[in-house]
Coordinates of N, CA and C in Angstrom, one line a residue:
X1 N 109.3 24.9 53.8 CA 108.6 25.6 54.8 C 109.6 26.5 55.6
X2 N 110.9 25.8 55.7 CA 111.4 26.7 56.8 C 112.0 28.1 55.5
X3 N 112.3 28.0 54.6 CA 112.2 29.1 53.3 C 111.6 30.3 53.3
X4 N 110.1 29.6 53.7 CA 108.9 30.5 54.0 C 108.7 31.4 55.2
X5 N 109.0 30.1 56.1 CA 109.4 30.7 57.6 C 110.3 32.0 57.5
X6 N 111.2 31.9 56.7 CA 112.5 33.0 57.0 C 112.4 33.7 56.4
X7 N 111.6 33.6 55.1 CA 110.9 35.0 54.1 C 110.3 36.0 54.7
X8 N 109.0 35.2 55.9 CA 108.3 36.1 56.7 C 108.9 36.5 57.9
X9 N 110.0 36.1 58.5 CA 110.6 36.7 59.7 C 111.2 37.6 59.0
X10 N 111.8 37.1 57.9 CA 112.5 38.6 57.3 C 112.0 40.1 56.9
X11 N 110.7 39.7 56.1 CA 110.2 40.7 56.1 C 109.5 41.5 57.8
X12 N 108.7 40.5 58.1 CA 108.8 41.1 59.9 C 109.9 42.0 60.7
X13 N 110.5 41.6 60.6 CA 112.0 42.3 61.2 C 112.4 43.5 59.9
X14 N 112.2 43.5 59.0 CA 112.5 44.6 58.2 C 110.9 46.0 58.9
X15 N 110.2 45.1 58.7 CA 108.7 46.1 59.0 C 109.1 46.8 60.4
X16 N 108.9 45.7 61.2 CA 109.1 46.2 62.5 C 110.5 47.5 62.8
X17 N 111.6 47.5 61.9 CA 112.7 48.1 62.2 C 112.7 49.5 61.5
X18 N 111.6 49.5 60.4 CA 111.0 50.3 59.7 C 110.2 51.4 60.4
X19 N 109.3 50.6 61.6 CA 108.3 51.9 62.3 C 109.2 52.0 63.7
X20 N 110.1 51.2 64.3 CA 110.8 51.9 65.2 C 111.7 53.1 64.9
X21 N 112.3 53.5 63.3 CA 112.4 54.6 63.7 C 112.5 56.0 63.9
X22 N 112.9 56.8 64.5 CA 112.7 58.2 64.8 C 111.5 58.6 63.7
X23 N 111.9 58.5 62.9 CA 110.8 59.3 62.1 C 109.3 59.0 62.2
X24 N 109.2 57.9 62.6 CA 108.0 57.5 62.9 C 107.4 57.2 64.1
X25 N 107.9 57.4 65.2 CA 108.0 57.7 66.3 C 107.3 58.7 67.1
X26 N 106.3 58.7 67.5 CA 105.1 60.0 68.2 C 105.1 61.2 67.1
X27 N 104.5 60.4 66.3 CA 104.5 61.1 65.0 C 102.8 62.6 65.2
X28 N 102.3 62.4 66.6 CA 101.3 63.6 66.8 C 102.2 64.2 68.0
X29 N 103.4 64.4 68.4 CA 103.8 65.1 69.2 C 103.5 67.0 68.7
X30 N 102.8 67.5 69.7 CA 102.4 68.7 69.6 C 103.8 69.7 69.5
X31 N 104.7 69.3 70.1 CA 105.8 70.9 70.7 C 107.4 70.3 69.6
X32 N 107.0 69.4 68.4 CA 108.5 69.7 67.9 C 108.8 70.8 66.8
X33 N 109.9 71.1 66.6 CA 110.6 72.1 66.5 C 109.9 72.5 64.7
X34 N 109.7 73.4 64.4 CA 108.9 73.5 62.8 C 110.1 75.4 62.6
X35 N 110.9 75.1 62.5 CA 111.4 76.5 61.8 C 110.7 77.8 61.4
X36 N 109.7 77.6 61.1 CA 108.9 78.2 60.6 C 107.5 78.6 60.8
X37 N 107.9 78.1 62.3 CA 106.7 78.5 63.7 C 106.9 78.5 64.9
X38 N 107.5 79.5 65.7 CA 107.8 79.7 66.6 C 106.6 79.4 67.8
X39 N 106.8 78.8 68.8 CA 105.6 78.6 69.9 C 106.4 79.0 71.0
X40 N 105.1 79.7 71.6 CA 105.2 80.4 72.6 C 105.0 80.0 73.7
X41 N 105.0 78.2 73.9 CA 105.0 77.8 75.5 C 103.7 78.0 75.7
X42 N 103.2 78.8 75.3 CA 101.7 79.4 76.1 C 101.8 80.5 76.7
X43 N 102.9 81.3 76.9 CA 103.0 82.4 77.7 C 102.6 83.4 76.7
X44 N 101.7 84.5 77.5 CA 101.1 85.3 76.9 C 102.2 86.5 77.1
X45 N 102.9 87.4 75.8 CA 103.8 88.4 75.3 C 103.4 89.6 76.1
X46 N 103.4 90.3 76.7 CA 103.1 91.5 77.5 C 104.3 93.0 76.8
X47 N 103.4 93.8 76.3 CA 103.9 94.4 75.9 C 103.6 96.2 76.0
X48 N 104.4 96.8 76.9 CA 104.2 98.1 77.5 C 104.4 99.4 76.6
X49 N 103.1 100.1 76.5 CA 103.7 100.9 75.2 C 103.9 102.3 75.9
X50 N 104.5 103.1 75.7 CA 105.3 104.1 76.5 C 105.0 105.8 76.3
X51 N 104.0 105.7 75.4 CA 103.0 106.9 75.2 C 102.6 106.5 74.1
X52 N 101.7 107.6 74.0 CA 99.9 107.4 73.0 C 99.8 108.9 72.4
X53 N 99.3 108.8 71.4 CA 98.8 110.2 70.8 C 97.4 110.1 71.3
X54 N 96.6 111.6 71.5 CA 95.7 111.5 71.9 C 94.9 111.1 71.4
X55 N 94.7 111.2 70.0 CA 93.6 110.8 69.3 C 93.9 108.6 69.0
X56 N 95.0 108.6 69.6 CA 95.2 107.2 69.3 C 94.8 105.9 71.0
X57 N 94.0 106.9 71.8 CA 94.3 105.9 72.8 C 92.9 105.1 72.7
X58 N 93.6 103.4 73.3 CA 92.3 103.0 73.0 C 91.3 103.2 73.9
X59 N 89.9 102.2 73.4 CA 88.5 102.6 74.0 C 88.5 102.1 75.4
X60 N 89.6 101.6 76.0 CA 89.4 101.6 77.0 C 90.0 101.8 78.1
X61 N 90.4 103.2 77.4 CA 91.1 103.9 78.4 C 90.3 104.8 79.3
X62 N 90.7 105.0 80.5 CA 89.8 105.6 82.1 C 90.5 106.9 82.0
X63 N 90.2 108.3 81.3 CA 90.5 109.3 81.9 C 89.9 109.9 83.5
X64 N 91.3 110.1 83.9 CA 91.1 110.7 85.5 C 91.5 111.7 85.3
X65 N 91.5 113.0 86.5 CA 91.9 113.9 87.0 C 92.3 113.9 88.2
X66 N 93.5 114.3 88.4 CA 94.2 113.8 89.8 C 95.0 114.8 90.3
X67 N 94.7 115.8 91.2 CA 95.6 117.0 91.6 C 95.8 117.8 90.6
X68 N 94.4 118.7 89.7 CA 94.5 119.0 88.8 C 95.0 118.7 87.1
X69 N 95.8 117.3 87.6 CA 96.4 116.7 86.0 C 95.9 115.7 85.6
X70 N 95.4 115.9 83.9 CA 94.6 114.6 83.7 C 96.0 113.4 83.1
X71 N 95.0 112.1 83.6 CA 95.7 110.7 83.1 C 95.0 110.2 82.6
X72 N 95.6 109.3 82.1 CA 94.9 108.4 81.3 C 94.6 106.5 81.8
X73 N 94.0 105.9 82.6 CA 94.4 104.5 82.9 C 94.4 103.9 82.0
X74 N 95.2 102.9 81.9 CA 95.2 101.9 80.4 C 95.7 100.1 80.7
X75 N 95.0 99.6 80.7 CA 95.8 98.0 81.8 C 96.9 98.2 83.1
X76 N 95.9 99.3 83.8 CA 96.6 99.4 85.2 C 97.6 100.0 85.0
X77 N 98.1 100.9 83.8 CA 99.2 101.4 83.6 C 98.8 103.1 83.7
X78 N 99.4 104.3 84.5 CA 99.0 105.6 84.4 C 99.6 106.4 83.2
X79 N 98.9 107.4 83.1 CA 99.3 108.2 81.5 C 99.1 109.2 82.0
X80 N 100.4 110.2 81.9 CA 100.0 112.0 82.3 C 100.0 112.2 81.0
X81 N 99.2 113.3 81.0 CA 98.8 114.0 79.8 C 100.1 114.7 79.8
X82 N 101.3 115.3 78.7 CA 101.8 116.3 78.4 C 101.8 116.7 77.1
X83 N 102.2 117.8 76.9 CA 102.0 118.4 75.6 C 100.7 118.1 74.7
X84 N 101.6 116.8 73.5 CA 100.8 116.4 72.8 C 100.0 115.3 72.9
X85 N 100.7 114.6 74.1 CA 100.2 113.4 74.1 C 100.6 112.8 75.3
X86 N 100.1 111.5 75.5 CA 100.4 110.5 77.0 C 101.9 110.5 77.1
X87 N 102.0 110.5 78.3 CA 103.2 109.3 78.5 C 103.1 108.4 79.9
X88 N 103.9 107.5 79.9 CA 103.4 106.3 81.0 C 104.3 107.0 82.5
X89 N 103.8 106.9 83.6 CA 104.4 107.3 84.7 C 103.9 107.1 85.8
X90 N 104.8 106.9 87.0 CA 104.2 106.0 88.1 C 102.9 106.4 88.5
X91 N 102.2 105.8 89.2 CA 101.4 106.0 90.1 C 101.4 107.6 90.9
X92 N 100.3 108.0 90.1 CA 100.5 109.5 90.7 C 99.6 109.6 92.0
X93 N 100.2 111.3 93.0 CA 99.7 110.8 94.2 C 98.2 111.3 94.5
X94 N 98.1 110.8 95.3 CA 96.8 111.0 96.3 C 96.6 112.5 95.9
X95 N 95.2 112.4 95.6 CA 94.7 113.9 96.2 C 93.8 114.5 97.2
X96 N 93.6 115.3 97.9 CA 92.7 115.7 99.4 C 91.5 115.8 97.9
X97 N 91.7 116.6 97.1 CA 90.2 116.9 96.5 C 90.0 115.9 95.5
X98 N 88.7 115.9 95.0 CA 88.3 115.6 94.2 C 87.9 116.4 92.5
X99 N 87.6 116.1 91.1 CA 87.0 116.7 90.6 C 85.9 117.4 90.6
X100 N 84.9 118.6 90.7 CA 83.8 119.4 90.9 C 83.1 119.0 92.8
X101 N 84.3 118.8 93.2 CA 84.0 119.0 94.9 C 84.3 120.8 94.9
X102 N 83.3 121.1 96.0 CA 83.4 122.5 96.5 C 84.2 122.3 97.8
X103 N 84.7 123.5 97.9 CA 85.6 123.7 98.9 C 84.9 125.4 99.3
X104 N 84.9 125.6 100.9 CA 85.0 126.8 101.6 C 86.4 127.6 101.3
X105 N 87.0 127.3 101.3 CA 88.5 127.7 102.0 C 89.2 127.3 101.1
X106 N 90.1 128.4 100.2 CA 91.5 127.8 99.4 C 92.9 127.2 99.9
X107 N 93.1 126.5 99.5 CA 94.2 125.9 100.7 C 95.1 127.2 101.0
X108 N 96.2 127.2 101.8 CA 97.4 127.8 101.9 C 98.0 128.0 101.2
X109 N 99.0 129.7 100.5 CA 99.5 129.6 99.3 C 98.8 129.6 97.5
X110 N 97.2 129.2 98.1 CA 96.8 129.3 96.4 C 97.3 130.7 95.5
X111 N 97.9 130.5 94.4 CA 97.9 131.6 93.9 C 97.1 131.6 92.8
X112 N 96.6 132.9 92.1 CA 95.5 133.3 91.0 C 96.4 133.1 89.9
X113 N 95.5 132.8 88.7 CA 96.3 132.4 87.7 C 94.9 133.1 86.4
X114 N 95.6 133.6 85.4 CA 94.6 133.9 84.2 C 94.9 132.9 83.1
X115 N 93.7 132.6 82.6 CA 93.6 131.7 81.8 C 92.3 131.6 81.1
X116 N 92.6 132.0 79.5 CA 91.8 132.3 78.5 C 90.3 133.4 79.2
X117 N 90.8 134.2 79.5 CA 90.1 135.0 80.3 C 89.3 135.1 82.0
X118 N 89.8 133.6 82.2 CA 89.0 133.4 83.3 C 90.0 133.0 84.6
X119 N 89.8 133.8 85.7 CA 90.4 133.3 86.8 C 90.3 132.2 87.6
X120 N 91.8 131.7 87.8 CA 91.9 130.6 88.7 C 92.6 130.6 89.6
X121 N 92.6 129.5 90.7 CA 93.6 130.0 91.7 C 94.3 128.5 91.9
X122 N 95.5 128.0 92.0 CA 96.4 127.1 91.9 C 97.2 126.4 92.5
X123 N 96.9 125.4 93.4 CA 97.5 125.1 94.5 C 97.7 123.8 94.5
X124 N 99.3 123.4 94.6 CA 100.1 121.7 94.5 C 99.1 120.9 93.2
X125 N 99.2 121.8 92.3 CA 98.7 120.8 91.3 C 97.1 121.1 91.2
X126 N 96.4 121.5 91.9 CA 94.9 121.0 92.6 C 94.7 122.9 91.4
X127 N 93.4 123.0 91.0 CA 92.8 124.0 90.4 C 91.5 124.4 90.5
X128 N 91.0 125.8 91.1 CA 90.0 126.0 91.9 C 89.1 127.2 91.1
X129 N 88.4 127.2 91.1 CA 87.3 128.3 90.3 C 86.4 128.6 91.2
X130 N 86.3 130.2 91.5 CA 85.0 130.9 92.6 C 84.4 130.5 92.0
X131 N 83.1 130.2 93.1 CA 81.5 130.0 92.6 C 80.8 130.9 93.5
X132 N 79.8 131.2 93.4 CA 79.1 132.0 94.0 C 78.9 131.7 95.6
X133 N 78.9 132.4 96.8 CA 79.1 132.3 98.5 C 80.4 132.3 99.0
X134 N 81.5 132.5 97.6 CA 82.6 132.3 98.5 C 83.1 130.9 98.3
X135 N 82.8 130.4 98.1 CA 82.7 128.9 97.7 C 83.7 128.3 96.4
X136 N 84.5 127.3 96.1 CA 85.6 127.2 95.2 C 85.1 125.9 94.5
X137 N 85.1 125.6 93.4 CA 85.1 123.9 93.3 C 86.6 123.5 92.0
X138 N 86.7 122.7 92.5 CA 88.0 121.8 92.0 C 87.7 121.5 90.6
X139 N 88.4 122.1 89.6 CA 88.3 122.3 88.4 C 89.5 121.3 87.3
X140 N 89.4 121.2 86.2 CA 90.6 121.0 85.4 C 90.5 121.9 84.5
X141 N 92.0 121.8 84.7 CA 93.0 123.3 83.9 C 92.5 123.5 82.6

């Protein structure tokens, strides 16, 4: 009996010393290391793209007009239009006018400008087209 006894303690202590370890050890742990799969914590990648072709910007981008120059809004990010295409740039400023607001009165300094046959008059960015009474409305270039 006691033969038997120490057969089964033996094996017991082998089993037991078998699942203590490491390898079998929180064997559903979610975050260990796999070479060949990087985790990201959870943190979401944020990633700033630094101009756009025009025909490339996406659908949800907000074109504005702002002191005569159009932007582009894109995740809270501003886009002046140049040349061919966007680029990202601060927070552009305030304007007194709006797009197709009329105005009585050209500011101070407007000067006339031709363009593709039609006159305009040009002031800190802002772009103005007579209308009929004398009357101007806030145009893009």
């Amino acid at each position: 009996m006691n033969r038997k006894f120490s057969q089964k303690a033996q094996i017991l202590i082998l089993f037991l010393s078998v699942l203590s370890s490491p390898t079998f050890a929180d064997p559903w742990h979610k975050h260990f290391d796999k070479p060949w799969k990087k985790h990201k914590h959870h943190k979401k990648e944020v990633h700033i793209v630094h101009h756009y072709e025009p025909h490339r910007l996406p659908d949800s981008a907000v074109m504005l007009a702002i002191a005569g120059v159009t932007y582009a809004l894109i995740d809270g990010h501003y886009y002046k239009k140049e040349k061919h295409k966007y680029i990202i740039v601060e927070k552009p400023p305030k304007s007194r006018y709006r797009l197709g607001q009329m105005v009585k009165k050209l500011p101070e300094g407007a000067t006339a400008v031709n363009k593709r046959g039609q006159q305009y008059f040009v002031s800190r960015g802002n772009w103005f087209l007579a209308v009929s009474n004398g009357k101007y409305v806030v145009v893009e270039p």
